[in-house]
Amino acid sequence: MGRHNLAFRGHFEDWSSNSRGNFKDLVMLMSKNSGPLAEHINRIQQNGKHETSFVSWQRQNQLIEAIAEDISFQVRSYIKAVRMFSISIDTTFDSSRKEQISFIIRYADEVTGDVHERLLAVKESPVTSGKNLYDIFINVMEAENLNWKEELVGQSYDGASNMRSNYKGLQAHIKAESPQALFVWCHSHRLALVVKQAVSCNSNAVDLFGNLETLYVFLWCSKKEQRFSEKFKLNVVL
C-alpha cells in the first residue's frame, strides 16, 4: 500500500462497516484464503476489545510510524554517505484549512550522480514567520540527526518575504548558521509570477481567470452550490 501511495486508515473502521480502510479490507481479503487468519478475525469480531487483534487503529498507526522511520533511516543513510544536501520548504493549506509545511531533501547519488528528492517531514503550524519556520526547521534537522550546519549547501523557497528576506527570512536565519547554504528562489514560483504578470496585461484574460476564480470560490464555499453543480454536470453528461 505504501508503494502505491494508498492510505492505511479509513474513516469508519468498525467491522460492521462496508469500507474499513485499505489495511483492514486487505486483511479481510487475505482471510478468505487463510484459515488461521479467518479464525482470528472471527474471534476479534466476537470478543471485541478483549481480544488482541493486531489490526486496531493503534497498531496501524504504529505500523505507519515504523514504515516512516525506516524511510527516514534510509534517507539519512544516503545523506550521511554523500555529506551534502539541499532543502526545499513550502507551505500550503490542506483540505481541513490547516497550514502544512513540507520539507523536501535533495541529494545526489555518490555513484551515479543522479539527483534524488525525498519528502523528509510534514509539519503543521498556524504561524509561518521566518523565525517560526526556522525553529521548525531546527526541530526537523535535530529529529533526523542531520549535520545541516556543515552539510547543507542549498535552500530553495518561494518569493514570500518570510522565506527570502535578507534580514528576517528563513534563508537569512539558516545562512547565519550555515553560510555555504546558497539560497535559490524557486524557479517554478518565479515562472508563476511571470505568467501572472504577462496575463494581467490582457483585459480579456484578466476577466476570464477572475470569473473562473470567483466561480470556484462560489461553488467551493457552499455545499448547496456544490451539490447543484454536481447535478448540473450529471444532466449535461446524460
PDB file of C-alpha atoms in Angstrom:
ATOM      1  CA  MET A   1       0.000   0.000   0.000  1.00  0.00           C
ATOM      2  CA  GLY A   2       2.837   2.350   0.775  1.00  0.00           C
ATOM      3  CA  ARG A   3       4.414   1.689  -2.603  1.00  0.00           C
ATOM      4  CA  HIS A   4       1.146   2.612  -4.310  1.00  0.00           C
ATOM      5  CA  ASN A   5       0.538   5.672  -2.087  1.00  0.00           C
ATOM      6  CA  LEU A   6      -2.593   4.188  -0.540  1.00  0.00           C
ATOM      7  CA  ALA A   7      -3.838   5.225   2.886  1.00  0.00           C
ATOM      8  CA  PHE A   8      -3.878   2.572   5.609  1.00  0.00           C
ATOM      9  CA  ARG A   9      -6.653   4.018   7.712  1.00  0.00           C
ATOM     10  CA  GLY A  10     -10.323   4.532   6.925  1.00  0.00           C
ATOM     11  CA  HIS A  11     -12.932   6.935   8.262  1.00  0.00           C
ATOM     12  CA  PHE A  12     -15.125   4.174   9.723  1.00  0.00           C
ATOM     13  CA  GLU A  13     -13.167   1.083  10.719  1.00  0.00           C
ATOM     14  CA  ASP A  14     -15.846  -0.870  12.585  1.00  0.00           C
ATOM     15  CA  TRP A  15     -16.214  -4.465  11.469  1.00  0.00           C
ATOM     16  CA  SER A  16     -19.807  -3.710  10.504  1.00  0.00           C
ATOM     17  CA  SER A  17     -18.682  -1.007   8.078  1.00  0.00           C
ATOM     18  CA  ASN A  18     -18.668  -1.734   4.353  1.00  0.00           C
ATOM     19  CA  SER A  19     -15.379   0.132   3.956  1.00  0.00           C
ATOM     20  CA  ARG A  20     -12.976  -0.328   6.869  1.00  0.00           C
ATOM     21  CA  GLY A  21      -9.943   1.234   5.243  1.00  0.00           C
ATOM     22  CA  ASN A  22      -7.406  -0.340   2.915  1.00  0.00           C
ATOM     23  CA  PHE A  23      -5.473  -2.170   5.621  1.00  0.00           C
ATOM     24  CA  LYS A  24      -8.445  -3.887   7.259  1.00  0.00           C
ATOM     25  CA  ASP A  25     -10.071  -4.643   3.922  1.00  0.00           C
ATOM     26  CA  LEU A  26      -6.832  -6.232   2.748  1.00  0.00           C
ATOM     27  CA  VAL A  27      -6.720  -8.334   5.916  1.00  0.00           C
ATOM     28  CA  MET A  28     -10.300  -9.441   5.268  1.00  0.00           C
ATOM     29  CA  LEU A  29      -9.401 -10.358   1.692  1.00  0.00           C
ATOM     30  CA  MET A  30      -6.411 -12.411   2.838  1.00  0.00           C
ATOM     31  CA  SER A  31      -8.532 -14.169   5.475  1.00  0.00           C
ATOM     32  CA  LYS A  32     -10.623 -15.731   2.698  1.00  0.00           C
ATOM     33  CA  ASN A  33      -7.606 -17.840   1.742  1.00  0.00           C
ATOM     34  CA  SER A  34      -6.167 -18.328   5.220  1.00  0.00           C
ATOM     35  CA  GLY A  35      -7.956 -20.471   7.784  1.00  0.00           C
ATOM     36  CA  PRO A  36      -5.958 -19.287  10.835  1.00  0.00           C
ATOM     37  CA  LEU A  37      -6.400 -15.640   9.852  1.00  0.00           C
ATOM     38  CA  ALA A  38     -10.137 -16.151   9.314  1.00  0.00           C
ATOM     39  CA  GLU A  39     -10.436 -17.725  12.786  1.00  0.00           C
ATOM     40  CA  HIS A  40      -8.523 -14.799  14.275  1.00  0.00           C
ATOM     41  CA  ILE A  41     -10.848 -12.295  12.593  1.00  0.00           C
ATOM     42  CA  ASN A  42     -13.882 -14.195  13.897  1.00  0.00           C
ATOM     43  CA  ARG A  43     -12.518 -14.086  17.460  1.00  0.00           C
ATOM     44  CA  ILE A  44     -11.916 -10.353  17.155  1.00  0.00           C
ATOM     45  CA  GLN A  45     -15.450  -9.739  15.949  1.00  0.00           C
ATOM     46  CA  GLN A  46     -16.911 -11.851  18.750  1.00  0.00           C
ATOM     47  CA  ASN A  47     -14.739 -10.718  21.662  1.00  0.00           C
ATOM     48  CA  GLY A  48     -14.168  -7.106  20.618  1.00  0.00           C
ATOM     49  CA  LYS A  49     -11.560  -5.214  22.631  1.00  0.00           C
ATOM     50  CA  HIS A  50     -10.959  -8.200  24.893  1.00  0.00           C
ATOM     51  CA  GLU A  51      -9.114  -9.931  22.044  1.00  0.00           C
ATOM     52  CA  THR A  52      -5.651  -8.856  20.900  1.00  0.00           C
ATOM     53  CA  SER A  53      -6.288  -8.015  17.262  1.00  0.00           C
ATOM     54  CA  PHE A  54      -3.061  -6.553  15.807  1.00  0.00           C
ATOM     55  CA  VAL A  55      -5.272  -4.678  13.310  1.00  0.00           C
ATOM     56  CA  SER A  56      -6.630  -1.928  15.567  1.00  0.00           C
ATOM     57  CA  TRP A  57      -6.118   1.729  14.726  1.00  0.00           C
ATOM     58  CA  GLN A  58      -3.325   1.903  17.304  1.00  0.00           C
ATOM     59  CA  ARG A  59      -1.468  -0.969  15.640  1.00  0.00           C
ATOM     60  CA  GLN A  60      -1.998   0.564  12.230  1.00  0.00           C
ATOM     61  CA  ASN A  61      -0.542   3.853  13.439  1.00  0.00           C
ATOM     62  CA  GLN A  62       2.440   2.013  14.895  1.00  0.00           C
ATOM     63  CA  LEU A  63       2.958   0.227  11.592  1.00  0.00           C
ATOM     64  CA  ILE A  64       2.777   3.520   9.690  1.00  0.00           C
ATOM     65  CA  GLU A  65       5.267   5.098  12.092  1.00  0.00           C
ATOM     66  CA  ALA A  66       7.606   2.123  11.712  1.00  0.00           C
ATOM     67  CA  ILE A  67       7.500   2.416   7.920  1.00  0.00           C
ATOM     68  CA  ALA A  68       8.090   6.174   8.145  1.00  0.00           C
ATOM     69  CA  GLU A  69      11.065   5.641  10.439  1.00  0.00           C
ATOM     70  CA  ASP A  70      12.541   3.074   8.056  1.00  0.00           C
ATOM     71  CA  ILE A  71      12.209   5.500   5.140  1.00  0.00           C
ATOM     72  CA  SER A  72      13.773   8.292   7.205  1.00  0.00           C
ATOM     73  CA  PHE A  73      16.630   5.988   8.180  1.00  0.00           C
ATOM     74  CA  GLN A  74      17.362   5.190   4.539  1.00  0.00           C
ATOM     75  CA  VAL A  75      17.290   8.879   3.586  1.00  0.00           C
ATOM     76  CA  ARG A  76      19.601   9.745   6.478  1.00  0.00           C
ATOM     77  CA  SER A  77      21.976   6.976   5.425  1.00  0.00           C
ATOM     78  CA  TYR A  78      22.209   8.325   1.876  1.00  0.00           C
ATOM     79  CA  ILE A  79      22.762  11.886   3.076  1.00  0.00           C
ATOM     80  CA  LYS A  80      25.436  10.877   5.565  1.00  0.00           C
ATOM     81  CA  ALA A  81      27.192   8.964   2.793  1.00  0.00           C
ATOM     82  CA  VAL A  82      27.330  11.900   0.366  1.00  0.00           C
ATOM     83  CA  ARG A  83      27.654  14.524   3.152  1.00  0.00           C
ATOM     84  CA  MET A  84      25.962  17.156   1.035  1.00  0.00           C
ATOM     85  CA  PHE A  85      22.301  18.039   0.554  1.00  0.00           C
ATOM     86  CA  SER A  86      19.886  20.871  -0.134  1.00  0.00           C
ATOM     87  CA  ILE A  87      16.406  21.531   1.156  1.00  0.00           C
ATOM     88  CA  SER A  88      13.197  22.947  -0.243  1.00  0.00           C
ATOM     89  CA  ILE A  89      10.425  24.115   2.077  1.00  0.00           C
ATOM     90  CA  ASP A  90       6.934  25.171   1.088  1.00  0.00           C
ATOM     91  CA  THR A  91       3.651  25.773   2.870  1.00  0.00           C
ATOM     92  CA  THR A  92       0.082  25.210   1.774  1.00  0.00           C
ATOM     93  CA  PHE A  93      -3.420  24.815   3.161  1.00  0.00           C
ATOM     94  CA  ASP A  94      -4.787  21.287   3.207  1.00  0.00           C
ATOM     95  CA  SER A  95      -8.441  20.335   2.797  1.00  0.00           C
ATOM     96  CA  SER A  96      -9.047  20.957   6.514  1.00  0.00           C
ATOM     97  CA  ARG A  97      -7.698  24.523   6.137  1.00  0.00           C
ATOM     98  CA  LYS A  98      -4.581  23.829   8.185  1.00  0.00           C
ATOM     99  CA  GLU A  99      -1.205  25.214   7.213  1.00  0.00           C
ATOM    100  CA  GLN A 100       1.084  22.322   6.303  1.00  0.00           C
ATOM    101  CA  ILE A 101       4.835  22.784   5.909  1.00  0.00           C
ATOM    102  CA  SER A 102       6.647  20.265   3.714  1.00  0.00           C
ATOM    103  CA  PHE A 103      10.384  19.610   3.911  1.00  0.00           C
ATOM    104  CA  ILE A 104      11.955  18.192   0.745  1.00  0.00           C
ATOM    105  CA  ILE A 105      15.527  16.905   0.758  1.00  0.00           C
ATOM    106  CA  ARG A 106      17.626  16.806  -2.429  1.00  0.00           C
ATOM    107  CA  TYR A 107      20.876  14.896  -2.718  1.00  0.00           C
ATOM    108  CA  ALA A 108      22.982  13.276  -5.425  1.00  0.00           C
ATOM    109  CA  ASP A 109      23.860   9.600  -5.609  1.00  0.00           C
ATOM    110  CA  GLU A 110      27.554   9.220  -4.848  1.00  0.00           C
ATOM    111  CA  VAL A 111      27.986   6.559  -7.550  1.00  0.00           C
ATOM    112  CA  THR A 112      25.748   7.571 -10.455  1.00  0.00           C
ATOM    113  CA  GLY A 113      25.388  11.268  -9.692  1.00  0.00           C
ATOM    114  CA  ASP A 114      21.609  11.046 -10.084  1.00  0.00           C
ATOM    115  CA  VAL A 115      19.697  13.654  -8.094  1.00  0.00           C
ATOM    116  CA  HIS A 116      17.040  12.345  -5.717  1.00  0.00           C
ATOM    117  CA  GLU A 117      14.224  14.169  -3.960  1.00  0.00           C
ATOM    118  CA  ARG A 118      12.705  12.797  -0.777  1.00  0.00           C
ATOM    119  CA  LEU A 119       9.933  14.074   1.455  1.00  0.00           C
ATOM    120  CA  LEU A 120      11.562  14.353   4.852  1.00  0.00           C
ATOM    121  CA  ALA A 121       8.749  15.703   7.023  1.00  0.00           C
ATOM    122  CA  VAL A 122       5.408  17.484   7.059  1.00  0.00           C
ATOM    123  CA  LYS A 123       4.671  19.812   9.953  1.00  0.00           C
ATOM    124  CA  GLU A 124       1.635  21.871  10.872  1.00  0.00           C
ATOM    125  CA  SER A 125       1.968  25.455  12.050  1.00  0.00           C
ATOM    126  CA  PRO A 126      -0.552  28.314  12.150  1.00  0.00           C
ATOM    127  CA  VAL A 127       2.338  30.806  12.267  1.00  0.00           C
ATOM    128  CA  THR A 128       4.727  30.982   9.308  1.00  0.00           C
ATOM    129  CA  SER A 129       7.044  33.842  10.164  1.00  0.00           C
ATOM    130  CA  GLY A 130      10.696  33.468   9.234  1.00  0.00           C
ATOM    131  CA  LYS A 131      11.731  32.825  12.833  1.00  0.00           C
ATOM    132  CA  ASN A 132       8.959  30.308  13.424  1.00  0.00           C
ATOM    133  CA  LEU A 133       9.826  28.417  10.236  1.00  0.00           C
ATOM    134  CA  TYR A 134      13.459  28.416  11.300  1.00  0.00           C
ATOM    135  CA  ASP A 135      12.550  26.896  14.671  1.00  0.00           C
ATOM    136  CA  ILE A 136      10.550  24.170  12.925  1.00  0.00           C
ATOM    137  CA  PHE A 137      13.461  23.601  10.543  1.00  0.00           C
ATOM    138  CA  ILE A 138      15.809  23.152  13.506  1.00  0.00           C
ATOM    139  CA  ASN A 139      13.432  20.646  15.103  1.00  0.00           C
ATOM    140  CA  VAL A 140      13.242  18.607  11.889  1.00  0.00           C
ATOM    141  CA  MET A 141      17.019  18.596  11.437  1.00  0.00           C
ATOM    142  CA  GLU A 142      17.574  17.527  15.036  1.00  0.00           C
ATOM    143  CA  ALA A 143      14.897  14.841  14.824  1.00  0.00           C
ATOM    144  CA  GLU A 144      16.558  13.432  11.698  1.00  0.00           C
ATOM    145  CA  ASN A 145      20.044  13.858  13.191  1.00  0.00           C
ATOM    146  CA  LEU A 146      21.353  15.741  10.154  1.00  0.00           C
ATOM    147  CA  ASN A 147      24.520  17.831  10.319  1.00  0.00           C
ATOM    148  CA  TRP A 148      22.941  20.713   8.422  1.00  0.00           C
ATOM    149  CA  LYS A 149      25.345  23.397   9.631  1.00  0.00           C
ATOM    150  CA  GLU A 150      28.175  21.754   7.697  1.00  0.00           C
ATOM    151  CA  GLU A 151      26.463  19.666   5.015  1.00  0.00           C
ATOM    152  CA  LEU A 152      23.554  21.864   3.880  1.00  0.00           C
ATOM    153  CA  VAL A 153      24.683  23.523   0.640  1.00  0.00           C
ATOM    154  CA  GLY A 154      21.440  24.877  -0.813  1.00  0.00           C
ATOM    155  CA  GLN A 155      17.979  26.090   0.100  1.00  0.00           C
ATOM    156  CA  SER A 156      15.074  26.892  -2.187  1.00  0.00           C
ATOM    157  CA  TYR A 157      11.762  28.558  -1.323  1.00  0.00           C
ATOM    158  CA  ASP A 158       9.149  30.808  -2.860  1.00  0.00           C
ATOM    159  CA  GLY A 159       9.447  34.577  -3.044  1.00  0.00           C
ATOM    160  CA  ALA A 160       7.465  35.399   0.087  1.00  0.00           C
ATOM    161  CA  SER A 161       9.191  37.785   2.477  1.00  0.00           C
ATOM    162  CA  ASN A 162       9.095  35.280   5.334  1.00  0.00           C
ATOM    163  CA  MET A 163      11.199  32.981   3.155  1.00  0.00           C
ATOM    164  CA  ARG A 164      13.630  35.123   1.172  1.00  0.00           C
ATOM    165  CA  SER A 165      14.051  38.267   3.281  1.00  0.00           C
ATOM    166  CA  ASN A 166      17.720  39.101   3.816  1.00  0.00           C
ATOM    167  CA  TYR A 167      17.134  40.036   7.444  1.00  0.00           C
ATOM    168  CA  LYS A 168      14.234  38.110   8.986  1.00  0.00           C
ATOM    169  CA  GLY A 169      13.513  35.496   6.334  1.00  0.00           C
ATOM    170  CA  LEU A 170      14.056  31.781   6.775  1.00  0.00           C
ATOM    171  CA  GLN A 171      17.021  31.765   4.411  1.00  0.00           C
ATOM    172  CA  ALA A 172      18.724  34.523   6.413  1.00  0.00           C
ATOM    173  CA  HIS A 173      18.348  32.599   9.670  1.00  0.00           C
ATOM    174  CA  ILE A 174      19.798  29.465   8.069  1.00  0.00           C
ATOM    175  CA  LYS A 175      22.695  31.282   6.383  1.00  0.00           C
ATOM    176  CA  ALA A 176      23.630  32.842   9.704  1.00  0.00           C
ATOM    177  CA  GLU A 177      24.484  29.333  10.937  1.00  0.00           C
ATOM    178  CA  SER A 178      25.350  27.731   7.604  1.00  0.00           C
ATOM    179  CA  PRO A 179      26.953  30.352   5.294  1.00  0.00           C
ATOM    180  CA  GLN A 180      27.512  27.860   2.463  1.00  0.00           C
ATOM    181  CA  ALA A 181      23.759  27.171   2.170  1.00  0.00           C
ATOM    182  CA  LEU A 182      23.094  29.135  -1.022  1.00  0.00           C
ATOM    183  CA  PHE A 183      19.544  30.432  -1.368  1.00  0.00           C
ATOM    184  CA  VAL A 184      17.838  29.974  -4.751  1.00  0.00           C
ATOM    185  CA  TRP A 185      14.445  31.485  -5.441  1.00  0.00           C
ATOM    186  CA  CYS A 186      12.274  28.597  -6.654  1.00  0.00           C
ATOM    187  CA  HIS A 187      12.067  28.825 -10.452  1.00  0.00           C
ATOM    188  CA  SER A 188       8.554  27.369 -10.521  1.00  0.00           C
ATOM    189  CA  HIS A 189       7.292  30.163  -8.294  1.00  0.00           C
ATOM    190  CA  ARG A 190       9.167  32.746 -10.352  1.00  0.00           C
ATOM    191  CA  LEU A 191       7.639  31.375 -13.547  1.00  0.00           C
ATOM    192  CA  ALA A 192       4.189  31.566 -11.968  1.00  0.00           C
ATOM    193  CA  LEU A 193       4.772  35.249 -11.198  1.00  0.00           C
ATOM    194  CA  VAL A 194       5.948  35.883 -14.757  1.00  0.00           C
ATOM    195  CA  VAL A 195       2.863  34.201 -16.198  1.00  0.00           C
ATOM    196  CA  LYS A 196       0.625  36.132 -13.819  1.00  0.00           C
ATOM    197  CA  GLN A 197       2.148  39.461 -14.835  1.00  0.00           C
ATOM    198  CA  ALA A 198       2.014  38.558 -18.524  1.00  0.00           C
ATOM    199  CA  VAL A 199      -1.628  37.523 -18.356  1.00  0.00           C
ATOM    200  CA  SER A 200      -2.573  40.616 -16.337  1.00  0.00           C
ATOM    201  CA  CYS A 201      -1.642  42.775 -19.339  1.00  0.00           C
ATOM    202  CA  ASN A 202      -4.606  41.384 -21.268  1.00  0.00           C
ATOM    203  CA  SER A 203      -8.008  42.553 -20.025  1.00  0.00           C
ATOM    204  CA  ASN A 204      -9.803  39.575 -21.584  1.00  0.00           C
ATOM    205  CA  ALA A 205      -7.510  37.144 -19.793  1.00  0.00           C
ATOM    206  CA  VAL A 206      -7.978  39.037 -16.529  1.00  0.00           C
ATOM    207  CA  ASP A 207     -11.755  38.791 -16.881  1.00  0.00           C
ATOM    208  CA  LEU A 208     -11.589  35.102 -17.790  1.00  0.00           C
ATOM    209  CA  PHE A 209      -9.410  33.978 -14.899  1.00  0.00           C
ATOM    210  CA  GLY A 210     -11.118  36.364 -12.499  1.00  0.00           C
ATOM    211  CA  ASN A 211     -14.515  34.909 -13.352  1.00  0.00           C
ATOM    212  CA  LEU A 212     -13.178  31.367 -13.058  1.00  0.00           C
ATOM    213  CA  GLU A 213     -11.755  32.112  -9.617  1.00  0.00           C
ATOM    214  CA  THR A 214     -14.999  33.743  -8.494  1.00  0.00           C
ATOM    215  CA  LEU A 215     -16.969  30.753  -9.752  1.00  0.00           C
ATOM    216  CA  TYR A 216     -14.645  28.340  -7.963  1.00  0.00           C
ATOM    217  CA  VAL A 217     -14.951  30.213  -4.658  1.00  0.00           C
ATOM    218  CA  PHE A 218     -18.728  30.403  -5.062  1.00  0.00           C
ATOM    219  CA  LEU A 219     -19.050  26.654  -5.600  1.00  0.00           C
ATOM    220  CA  TRP A 220     -16.389  25.595  -3.105  1.00  0.00           C
ATOM    221  CA  CYS A 221     -17.598  27.645  -0.134  1.00  0.00           C
ATOM    222  CA  SER A 222     -21.168  26.361  -0.163  1.00  0.00           C
ATOM    223  CA  LYS A 223     -22.220  22.724  -0.016  1.00  0.00           C
ATOM    224  CA  LYS A 224     -25.566  23.627  -1.561  1.00  0.00           C
ATOM    225  CA  GLU A 225     -23.958  25.235  -4.618  1.00  0.00           C
ATOM    226  CA  GLN A 226     -21.509  22.344  -4.860  1.00  0.00           C
ATOM    227  CA  ARG A 227     -24.380  19.864  -4.905  1.00  0.00           C
ATOM    228  CA  PHE A 228     -26.167  21.917  -7.549  1.00  0.00           C
ATOM    229  CA  SER A 229     -23.009  21.903  -9.665  1.00  0.00           C
ATOM    230  CA  GLU A 230     -22.746  18.115  -9.428  1.00  0.00           C
ATOM    231  CA  LYS A 231     -26.371  17.699 -10.524  1.00  0.00           C
ATOM    232  CA  PHE A 232     -25.810  20.125 -13.390  1.00  0.00           C
ATOM    233  CA  LYS A 233     -22.749  18.209 -14.605  1.00  0.00           C
ATOM    234  CA  LEU A 234     -24.678  14.942 -14.393  1.00  0.00           C
ATOM    235  CA  ASN A 235     -27.510  16.359 -16.502  1.00  0.00           C
ATOM    236  CA  VAL A 236     -25.025  17.629 -19.080  1.00  0.00           C
ATOM    237  CA  VAL A 237     -23.406  14.197 -19.350  1.00  0.00           C
ATOM    238  CA  LEU A 238     -26.760  12.457 -19.695  1.00  0.00           C
TER     239      LEU A 238
END
